[in-house]
CSV table of N, CA and C in Angstrom, one decimal:
chain,number,residue,atom,x,y,z
A,384,MET,N,0.8,-1.1,0.1
A,384,MET,CA,-0.1,0.0,0.3
A,384,MET,C,0.9,1.1,0.0
A,385,LYS,N,0.7,2.0,-0.8
A,385,LYS,CA,1.5,3.6,-1.2
A,385,LYS,C,1.0,4.3,0.3
A,386,LYS,N,-0.3,4.3,0.3
A,386,LYS,CA,-0.6,5.5,1.6
A,386,LYS,C,-1.9,5.2,2.0
A,387,TYR,N,-2.1,5.7,3.2
A,387,TYR,CA,-3.8,5.0,3.7
A,387,TYR,C,-4.6,6.2,3.2
A,388,GLU,N,-5.7,5.3,2.8
A,388,GLU,CA,-6.7,6.7,2.3
A,388,GLU,C,-7.8,6.0,3.3
A,389,LYS,N,-8.5,6.8,3.5
A,389,LYS,CA,-9.7,7.0,4.7
A,389,LYS,C,-10.8,6.1,4.1
A,390,PRO,N,-11.4,4.8,4.3
A,390,PRO,CA,-12.4,4.2,3.6
A,390,PRO,C,-13.7,5.0,3.7
A,391,ASP,N,-14.5,4.7,2.8
A,391,ASP,CA,-15.9,5.2,2.7
A,391,ASP,C,-16.9,4.3,3.2
A,392,ALA,N,-17.9,4.7,3.8
A,392,ALA,CA,-18.8,4.0,4.6
A,392,ALA,C,-20.1,4.5,3.5
A,393,VAL,N,-21.0,3.5,3.0
A,393,VAL,CA,-21.8,3.7,2.4
A,393,VAL,C,-23.2,3.2,3.2
A,394,VAL,N,-24.0,3.9,3.4
A,394,VAL,CA,-25.5,3.3,4.2
A,394,VAL,C,-26.6,3.3,3.1
A,395,ILE,N,-27.0,2.1,3.2
A,395,ILE,CA,-28.4,1.8,2.4
A,395,ILE,C,-29.5,1.7,2.8
A,396,GLN,N,-30.7,2.3,2.9
A,396,GLN,CA,-31.8,2.0,3.8
A,396,GLN,C,-32.3,1.1,3.2
A,397,GLU,N,-33.1,0.1,4.1
A,397,GLU,CA,-33.8,-0.8,3.7
A,397,GLU,C,-33.4,-2.0,3.2
A,398,VAL,N,-32.0,-2.2,3.7
A,398,VAL,CA,-31.6,-3.5,3.6
A,398,VAL,C,-30.7,-3.9,4.6
A,399,SER,N,-31.1,-5.2,4.7
A,399,SER,CA,-31.0,-5.4,6.4
A,399,SER,C,-29.4,-6.1,6.9
A,400,GLU,N,-28.9,-6.2,5.4
A,400,GLU,CA,-27.2,-6.8,6.1
A,400,GLU,C,-26.4,-6.2,5.1
A,401,GLY,N,-25.0,-6.5,5.2
A,401,GLY,CA,-24.0,-6.1,4.0
A,401,GLY,C,-23.1,-4.8,4.6
A,402,VAL,N,-22.0,-4.9,4.7
A,402,VAL,CA,-20.9,-3.7,5.1
A,402,VAL,C,-19.9,-3.9,3.7
A,403,TYR,N,-19.9,-2.8,3.2
A,403,TYR,CA,-19.0,-2.7,2.1
A,403,TYR,C,-18.0,-1.4,2.3
A,404,VAL,N,-16.8,-1.4,2.5
A,404,VAL,CA,-16.0,-0.7,2.7
A,404,VAL,C,-14.9,-0.8,1.7
A,405,ALA,N,-14.1,0.4,1.4
A,405,ALA,CA,-13.1,0.2,0.2
A,405,ALA,C,-11.9,1.4,1.0
A,406,SER,N,-10.6,0.5,0.8
A,406,SER,CA,-9.8,1.5,1.0
A,406,SER,C,-8.4,1.0,0.7
A,407,GLY,N,-7.3,1.7,0.8
A,407,GLY,CA,-6.0,1.2,0.0
A,407,GLY,C,-5.7,2.0,-0.7
A,408,ASP,N,-4.7,1.6,-1.6
A,408,ASP,CA,-4.4,2.3,-2.8
A,408,ASP,C,-5.5,2.1,-4.3
A,409,SER,N,-6.3,1.5,-3.9
A,409,SER,CA,-7.4,1.4,-5.0
A,409,SER,C,-8.3,2.7,-5.3
A,410,GLY,N,-8.4,3.8,-4.3
A,410,GLY,CA,-9.1,4.7,-4.1
A,410,GLY,C,-10.3,4.4,-4.0
A,411,SER,N,-10.9,5.5,-3.3
A,411,SER,CA,-12.5,5.2,-3.2
A,411,SER,C,-13.3,6.5,-2.7
A,412,GLY,N,-13.8,6.6,-3.8
A,412,GLY,CA,-14.3,8.2,-4.3
A,412,GLY,C,-13.9,9.5,-4.0
A,413,ASP,N,-12.2,9.2,-3.8
A,413,ASP,CA,-12.0,10.8,-3.9
A,413,ASP,C,-11.5,11.2,-5.1
A,414,CYS,N,-11.8,10.4,-6.2
A,414,CYS,CA,-11.7,11.1,-7.5
A,414,CYS,C,-12.9,11.1,-8.6
A,415,TRP,N,-13.7,10.1,-8.6
A,415,TRP,CA,-15.1,10.1,-9.0
A,415,TRP,C,-16.4,9.7,-8.4
A,416,THR,N,-17.3,10.1,-8.9
A,416,THR,CA,-18.6,10.0,-8.2
A,416,THR,C,-19.2,9.1,-9.4
A,417,VAL,N,-20.3,9.1,-8.8
A,417,VAL,CA,-21.0,7.6,-9.4
A,417,VAL,C,-22.7,8.2,-9.3
A,418,SER,N,-23.4,7.5,-10.3
A,418,SER,CA,-25.0,7.6,-10.1
A,418,SER,C,-25.6,6.4,-11.1
A,419,ALA,N,-26.7,6.5,-10.6
A,419,ALA,CA,-27.1,5.0,-11.8
A,419,ALA,C,-28.9,5.3,-11.9
A,420,LYS,N,-29.3,5.7,-13.5
A,420,LYS,CA,-30.9,6.0,-13.2
A,420,LYS,C,-31.7,4.9,-14.0
A,421,SER,N,-32.8,4.6,-13.8
A,421,SER,CA,-33.3,3.9,-14.9
A,421,SER,C,-33.6,4.3,-16.0
A,422,VAL,N,-33.4,4.0,-17.4
A,422,VAL,CA,-33.8,4.8,-18.7
A,422,VAL,C,-34.4,3.7,-19.3
A,423,GLN,N,-35.2,2.7,-19.0
A,423,GLN,CA,-36.0,1.7,-19.5
A,423,GLN,C,-36.5,1.1,-18.8
A,424,ASP,N,-37.8,0.3,-17.8
A,424,ASP,CA,-38.3,-0.3,-17.0
A,424,ASP,C,-38.3,-1.6,-17.7
A,425,TRP,N,-38.6,-2.0,-19.0
A,425,TRP,CA,-38.8,-3.3,-19.6
A,425,TRP,C,-38.3,-3.1,-21.1
A,426,ASN,N,-37.4,-4.1,-21.6
A,426,ASN,CA,-36.9,-3.9,-23.2
A,426,ASN,C,-37.6,-5.3,-23.5
A,427,GLY,N,-38.3,-6.5,-22.8
A,427,GLY,CA,-38.8,-7.2,-23.1
A,427,GLY,C,-38.0,-8.4,-22.2
A,428,ALA,N,-37.2,-8.3,-21.6
A,428,ALA,CA,-36.5,-8.9,-20.5
A,428,ALA,C,-36.1,-8.6,-19.6
A,429,TYR,N,-35.0,-7.4,-19.7
A,429,TYR,CA,-34.5,-6.5,-18.7
A,429,TYR,C,-35.0,-5.1,-18.3
A,430,HIS,N,-34.4,-4.6,-17.2
A,430,HIS,CA,-34.7,-3.6,-16.8
A,430,HIS,C,-33.4,-2.8,-16.9
A,431,VAL,N,-33.3,-1.4,-18.0
A,431,VAL,CA,-32.0,-1.0,-18.2
A,431,VAL,C,-31.7,0.1,-17.5
A,432,PHE,N,-30.7,0.5,-16.8
A,432,PHE,CA,-29.9,1.6,-16.2
A,432,PHE,C,-28.9,2.1,-16.7
A,433,GLU,N,-28.7,3.3,-16.6
A,433,GLU,CA,-27.5,4.0,-17.1
A,433,GLU,C,-26.7,4.6,-16.3
A,434,VAL,N,-25.5,4.3,-16.2
A,434,VAL,CA,-24.1,4.4,-14.9
A,434,VAL,C,-23.7,5.4,-15.8
A,435,LYS,N,-23.7,6.9,-14.8
A,435,LYS,CA,-22.9,7.9,-15.1
A,435,LYS,C,-21.7,7.9,-13.9
A,436,CYS,N,-20.3,8.0,-14.3
A,436,CYS,CA,-18.8,8.5,-13.7
A,436,CYS,C,-18.6,9.8,-14.0
A,437,LYS,N,-18.4,10.4,-13.0
A,437,LYS,CA,-18.2,12.0,-13.2
A,437,LYS,C,-16.2,11.9,-12.4
A,438,HIS,N,-15.7,12.4,-12.8
A,438,HIS,CA,-14.2,12.6,-12.2
A,438,HIS,C,-14.0,13.8,-11.8
A,439,SER,N,-13.4,14.3,-10.8
A,439,SER,CA,-13.2,15.2,-9.8
A,439,SER,C,-12.6,16.4,-10.6
A,440,ALA,N,-12.7,17.6,-10.4
A,440,ALA,CA,-12.3,18.8,-11.0
A,440,ALA,C,-10.8,19.1,-10.3
A,441,SER,N,-10.7,18.5,-9.2
A,441,SER,CA,-9.6,18.7,-8.4
A,441,SER,C,-8.2,17.7,-8.4
A,442,VAL,N,-8.5,16.6,-8.8
A,442,VAL,CA,-7.7,15.7,-8.7
A,442,VAL,C,-7.3,15.2,-10.4
A,443,GLU,N,-6.0,15.0,-10.5
A,443,GLU,CA,-5.5,14.4,-12.2
A,443,GLU,C,-4.7,13.5,-11.6
A,444,HIS,N,-5.2,12.2,-12.4
A,444,HIS,CA,-3.9,11.0,-12.1
A,444,HIS,C,-4.4,10.2,-13.5
A,445,ILE,N,-3.4,9.2,-13.4
A,445,ILE,CA,-4.1,7.8,-14.6
A,445,ILE,C,-4.8,7.0,-13.8
A,446,SER,N,-6.3,6.7,-14.7
A,446,SER,CA,-7.1,6.0,-13.9
A,446,SER,C,-7.1,4.6,-15.2
A,447,SER,N,-6.5,3.4,-14.2
A,447,SER,CA,-6.4,2.4,-15.2
A,447,SER,C,-7.4,1.6,-15.2
A,448,ALA,N,-8.6,1.7,-14.1
A,448,ALA,CA,-9.4,0.8,-13.7
A,448,ALA,C,-10.4,1.6,-12.9
A,449,SER,N,-11.8,1.2,-13.1
A,449,SER,CA,-12.7,1.8,-12.1
A,449,SER,C,-13.5,0.5,-12.1
A,450,THR,N,-14.1,0.3,-10.8
A,450,THR,CA,-14.9,-0.7,-10.0
A,450,THR,C,-16.5,-0.1,-9.9
A,451,VAL,N,-17.6,-0.2,-10.4
A,451,VAL,CA,-18.9,0.4,-9.8
A,451,VAL,C,-19.3,-1.1,-9.2
A,452,ARG,N,-20.1,-0.7,-7.7
A,452,ARG,CA,-20.8,-1.6,-7.2
A,452,ARG,C,-22.3,-0.7,-7.4
A,453,LEU,N,-23.4,-1.3,-7.5
A,453,LEU,CA,-24.6,-1.0,-7.5
A,453,LEU,C,-25.4,-2.1,-6.7
A,454,THR,N,-26.5,-1.3,-5.7
A,454,THR,CA,-27.1,-2.4,-5.1
A,454,THR,C,-28.6,-2.1,-5.6
A,455,PHE,N,-29.4,-3.2,-5.7
A,455,PHE,CA,-30.8,-3.0,-6.5
A,455,PHE,C,-31.6,-3.4,-5.4
A,456,SER,N,-33.5,-3.0,-5.5
A,456,SER,CA,-34.3,-3.2,-4.6
A,456,SER,C,-34.6,-4.5,-4.4
A,457,ALA,N,-34.2,-5.6,-5.7
A,457,ALA,CA,-34.8,-7.1,-5.4
A,457,ALA,C,-33.6,-8.1,-5.7
A,458,PRO,N,-33.5,-9.3,-5.1
A,458,PRO,CA,-32.4,-10.2,-5.8
A,458,PRO,C,-32.6,-10.2,-7.4
A,459,LEU,N,-31.5,-10.1,-8.0
A,459,LEU,CA,-31.7,-10.4,-9.4
A,459,LEU,C,-31.3,-11.6,-9.8
A,460,THR,N,-31.7,-12.1,-10.7
A,460,THR,CA,-31.4,-13.3,-11.7
A,460,THR,C,-30.5,-13.4,-13.0
A,461,ASP,N,-30.0,-12.0,-13.5
A,461,ASP,CA,-29.1,-11.9,-14.3
A,461,ASP,C,-28.6,-10.4,-14.7
A,462,ALA,N,-27.5,-10.3,-14.8
A,462,ALA,CA,-27.1,-8.9,-15.2
A,462,ALA,C,-25.8,-8.9,-15.9
A,463,TYR,N,-25.9,-7.6,-16.9
A,463,TYR,CA,-24.7,-7.9,-17.8
A,463,TYR,C,-24.4,-6.4,-18.3
A,464,SER,N,-23.2,-5.8,-18.9
A,464,SER,CA,-23.0,-4.7,-19.5
A,464,SER,C,-21.6,-5.1,-20.7
A,465,GLU,N,-21.5,-3.8,-21.0
A,465,GLU,CA,-20.3,-4.1,-22.0
A,465,GLU,C,-19.3,-4.3,-21.7
A,466,PHE,N,-18.9,-4.2,-20.1
A,466,PHE,CA,-17.7,-4.4,-19.4
A,466,PHE,C,-17.7,-5.6,-18.3
A,467,THR,N,-16.7,-6.1,-18.0
A,467,THR,CA,-16.9,-7.2,-16.8
A,467,THR,C,-18.0,-7.1,-15.9
A,468,THR,N,-18.7,-7.9,-16.0
A,468,THR,CA,-19.8,-7.5,-14.8
A,468,THR,C,-20.2,-9.0,-13.9
A,469,LYS,N,-20.2,-8.9,-12.9
A,469,LYS,CA,-20.7,-10.0,-11.6
A,469,LYS,C,-21.9,-9.6,-11.1
A,470,PHE,N,-22.7,-10.4,-10.5
A,470,PHE,CA,-23.9,-10.1,-9.7
A,470,PHE,C,-23.9,-11.0,-8.7
A,471,SER,N,-24.6,-10.9,-7.9
A,471,SER,CA,-25.0,-11.9,-6.7
A,471,SER,C,-25.8,-10.9,-5.6
A,472,GLY,N,-26.6,-11.9,-5.4
A,472,GLY,CA,-28.3,-11.4,-4.2
A,472,GLY,C,-28.8,-9.9,-5.4
A,473,ASN,N,-28.6,-8.9,-4.6
A,473,ASN,CA,-28.9,-7.8,-5.4
A,473,ASN,C,-28.2,-6.6,-5.3
A,474,SER,N,-26.9,-7.4,-5.7
A,474,SER,CA,-25.5,-6.4,-6.3
A,474,SER,C,-25.2,-6.7,-7.4
A,475,VAL,N,-24.6,-5.8,-8.1
A,475,VAL,CA,-23.9,-5.8,-9.4
A,475,VAL,C,-22.4,-5.3,-9.3
A,476,THR,N,-21.5,-5.7,-9.9
A,476,THR,CA,-20.1,-5.0,-9.9
A,476,THR,C,-19.9,-5.2,-11.2
A,477,ILE,N,-19.2,-4.0,-11.7
A,477,ILE,CA,-19.0,-3.9,-13.1
A,477,ILE,C,-17.2,-3.2,-13.2
A,478,VAL,N,-16.5,-3.8,-13.5
A,478,VAL,CA,-15.3,-3.6,-14.1
A,478,VAL,C,-14.8,-2.9,-15.3
A,479,ARG,N,-14.4,-2.0,-15.4
A,479,ARG,CA,-14.4,-1.0,-16.6
A,479,ARG,C,-12.7,-0.9,-16.6
A,480,GLU,N,-11.6,-1.7,-17.4
A,480,GLU,CA,-10.6,-1.2,-17.8
A,480,GLU,C,-10.2,0.0,-18.7
A,481,LEU,N,-9.5,1.0,-17.9
A,481,LEU,CA,-9.7,2.1,-18.6
A,481,LEU,C,-8.4,2.4,-19.6
A,482,HIS,N,-7.5,1.1,-19.8
A,482,HIS,CA,-6.5,0.9,-20.4
A,482,HIS,C,-5.5,2.5,-20.6
A,483,ALA,N,-4.9,2.6,-18.9
A,483,ALA,CA,-4.3,3.9,-18.6
A,483,ALA,C,-4.8,5.2,-19.4
A,484,ASN,N,-5.9,5.6,-19.6
A,484,ASN,CA,-6.6,6.5,-20.3
A,484,ASN,C,-6.0,7.5,-18.7
A,485,ALA,N,-5.8,9.0,-19.4
A,485,ALA,CA,-6.1,10.0,-18.1
A,485,ALA,C,-6.8,10.9,-18.2
A,486,TYR,N,-7.4,10.6,-16.9
A,486,TYR,CA,-8.8,11.4,-16.7
A,486,TYR,C,-8.5,12.9,-15.6
A,487,LYS,N,-9.1,13.7,-16.4
A,487,LYS,CA,-8.5,15.3,-15.7
A,487,LYS,C,-10.0,15.8,-15.3
A,488,SER,N,-10.2,17.0,-15.0
A,488,SER,CA,-11.3,18.0,-14.7
A,488,SER,C,-12.3,17.5,-15.4
A,489,GLY,N,-13.3,17.1,-14.5
A,489,GLY,CA,-14.9,16.9,-15.3
A,489,GLY,C,-15.0,15.8,-16.3
A,490,ASP,N,-14.1,14.9,-16.5
A,490,ASP,CA,-14.2,13.8,-17.5
A,490,ASP,C,-15.1,13.2,-17.0
A,491,THR,N,-16.1,12.5,-17.8
A,491,THR,CA,-17.3,11.7,-17.3
A,491,THR,C,-17.0,10.4,-18.3
A,492,MET,N,-17.5,9.3,-18.0
A,492,MET,CA,-18.2,8.0,-18.7
A,492,MET,C,-19.5,7.4,-18.5
A,493,THR,N,-20.2,7.1,-19.6
A,493,THR,CA,-21.5,6.5,-19.1
A,493,THR,C,-21.5,5.7,-19.8
A,494,TYR,N,-22.4,4.6,-19.4
A,494,TYR,CA,-22.5,3.2,-20.0
A,494,TYR,C,-24.1,2.7,-19.3
A,495,LYS,N,-24.2,1.5,-19.5
A,495,LYS,CA,-25.5,1.0,-19.3
A,495,LYS,C,-25.1,-0.5,-19.0
A,496,VAL,N,-26.2,-0.8,-17.7
A,496,VAL,CA,-26.3,-2.5,-17.3
A,496,VAL,C,-27.6,-2.6,-17.2
A,497,TRP,N,-28.0,-4.1,-17.8
A,497,TRP,CA,-29.2,-4.6,-18.2
A,497,TRP,C,-29.2,-5.7,-16.5
A,498,VAL,N,-30.5,-5.5,-16.0
A,498,VAL,CA,-30.6,-6.3,-15.0
A,498,VAL,C,-31.9,-7.0,-14.8
A,499,LYS,N,-31.8,-8.2,-14.3
A,499,LYS,CA,-33.3,-8.8,-14.3
A,499,LYS,C,-33.6,-9.7,-13.0
A,500,ALA,N,-34.8,-9.7,-12.7
A,500,ALA,CA,-35.1,-10.5,-11.5
A,500,ALA,C,-36.0,-11.6,-11.6
A,501,ALA,N,-36.5,-12.0,-10.9
A,501,ALA,CA,-37.6,-13.5,-11.0
A,501,ALA,C,-38.5,-13.4,-11.8
A,502,ASP,N,-39.0,-12.2,-12.1
A,502,ASP,CA,-40.4,-12.2,-13.0
A,502,ASP,C,-40.5,-10.7,-13.5
A,503,GLU,N,-41.4,-10.4,-14.7
A,503,GLU,CA,-41.6,-9.2,-15.3
A,503,GLU,C,-41.9,-8.3,-14.4
A,504,ALA,N,-42.9,-8.6,-13.4
A,504,ALA,CA,-43.2,-7.5,-12.3
A,504,ALA,C,-42.0,-7.0,-11.5
A,505,THR,N,-41.1,-7.8,-11.2
A,505,THR,CA,-40.1,-7.8,-10.1
A,505,THR,C,-39.1,-6.7,-11.0
A,506,THR,N,-38.8,-7.0,-12.2
A,506,THR,CA,-37.8,-6.3,-13.0
A,506,THR,C,-38.4,-5.2,-13.1
A,507,LYS,N,-39.3,-4.8,-13.8
A,507,LYS,CA,-39.7,-3.5,-14.0
A,507,LYS,C,-40.0,-2.3,-12.9
A,508,GLY,N,-40.0,-3.1,-11.5
A,508,GLY,CA,-39.9,-2.4,-10.6
A,508,GLY,C,-38.6,-2.2,-9.9
A,509,LEU,N,-37.4,-2.7,-10.2
A,509,LEU,CA,-36.1,-2.7,-9.8
A,509,LEU,C,-35.9,-1.2,-9.6
A,510,ALA,N,-35.3,-0.7,-8.5
A,510,ALA,CA,-34.7,0.5,-8.4
A,510,ALA,C,-33.4,0.5,-7.9
A,511,CYS,N,-32.4,1.5,-8.7
A,511,CYS,CA,-31.1,1.2,-7.7
A,511,CYS,C,-31.0,2.3,-6.3
A,512,GLN,N,-30.6,1.5,-5.8
A,512,GLN,CA,-30.3,2.1,-4.3
A,512,GLN,C,-29.3,2.3,-3.8
A,513,GLY,N,-28.2,2.1,-4.5
A,513,GLY,CA,-27.0,2.3,-4.2
A,513,GLY,C,-26.0,2.3,-5.0
A,514,ALA,N,-24.9,3.1,-4.9
A,514,ALA,CA,-24.0,3.2,-5.8
A,514,ALA,C,-22.6,3.5,-5.6
A,515,THR,N,-21.6,2.9,-5.7
A,515,THR,CA,-20.1,3.4,-5.3
A,515,THR,C,-19.6,3.4,-6.3
A,516,ILE,N,-18.3,3.4,-6.5
A,516,ILE,CA,-17.1,3.4,-7.5
A,516,ILE,C,-15.7,3.5,-6.6
A,517,SER,N,-14.8,2.4,-7.0
A,517,SER,CA,-13.3,2.9,-6.9
A,517,SER,C,-12.4,3.2,-7.9
A,518,CYS,N,-11.4,3.4,-7.5
A,518,CYS,CA,-10.5,3.8,-8.9
A,518,CYS,C,-9.0,3.1,-8.7
A,519,LYS,N,-8.4,2.2,-9.5
A,519,LYS,CA,-6.9,2.0,-9.6
A,519,LYS,C,-6.3,3.1,-10.4
A,520,LYS,N,-5.3,3.4,-9.7
A,520,LYS,CA,-4.8,4.8,-10.0
A,520,LYS,C,-3.3,4.2,-10.7
A,521,SER,N,-3.0,4.8,-11.4
A,521,SER,CA,-1.6,4.5,-11.9
A,521,SER,C,-0.4,5.8,-11.6
A,522,VAL,N,0.6,5.7,-12.0
A,522,VAL,CA,1.6,7.0,-11.5
A,522,VAL,C,1.6,7.6,-12.8
A,523,ASN,N,1.3,9.1,-12.8
A,523,ASN,CA,1.1,9.8,-14.2
A,523,ASN,C,2.6,10.4,-14.5
A,524,VAL,N,3.1,9.7,-15.6
A,524,VAL,CA,4.6,9.9,-15.9
A,524,VAL,C,5.0,11.3,-16.3
A,525,GLN,N,3.8,12.3,-16.7
A,525,GLN,CA,3.9,13.7,-17.3
A,525,GLN,C,4.2,14.4,-15.9
A,526,GLY,N,4.1,13.8,-14.4
A,526,GLY,CA,4.3,14.5,-13.6
A,526,GLY,C,3.3,15.6,-12.9
A,527,ASN,N,2.0,15.7,-13.5
A,527,ASN,CA,1.0,16.8,-13.3
A,527,ASN,C,-0.2,16.5,-12.4
A,528,GLY,N,0.0,15.2,-11.5
A,528,GLY,CA,-0.7,14.7,-11.0
A,528,GLY,C,-1.3,15.4,-9.6
A,529,GLY,N,-2.2,15.9,-9.5
A,529,GLY,CA,-2.7,17.1,-8.5
A,529,GLY,C,-2.9,16.1,-7.1
A,530,ASP,N,-2.6,14.7,-7.3
A,530,ASP,CA,-2.9,14.0,-6.0
A,530,ASP,C,-1.7,13.3,-5.5
A,531,GLY,N,-0.4,13.7,-6.3
A,531,GLY,CA,0.8,13.5,-6.1
A,531,GLY,C,1.5,12.4,-7.0
A,532,ASN,N,0.7,12.1,-8.1
A,532,ASN,CA,0.9,10.8,-8.8
A,532,ASN,C,1.5,11.9,-10.2
């Protein structure tokens, strides 16, 4: 570990269990913010959500990967995105390899995730109740990193 980074604690109402804490050199909310909103409640099989990630205006570094974790209102039976996606229970994890792209002030990335529950009514009623993001940072070889990289 390069340096200690204070963990983020996310409280999700109406969820009876689960603790998600991120710290260490992976980054945890100090450079990205994330939100997910419903853009289509039924496409014939899935509920479609748009994930929007925005980079901080005060931090510049190389972001070689990001991991988004979404928590939904009901258990899922399937989930996918254009990036590596895993699901378990009511949570989805999406890993987007950024191929060492440099993210600077206000850069954004937007993509979709398709989620499915046990039946059509439950799928249509899915709500995203929580979203977190962590960042895998790499050294900025240009030396312009506002965060010491």
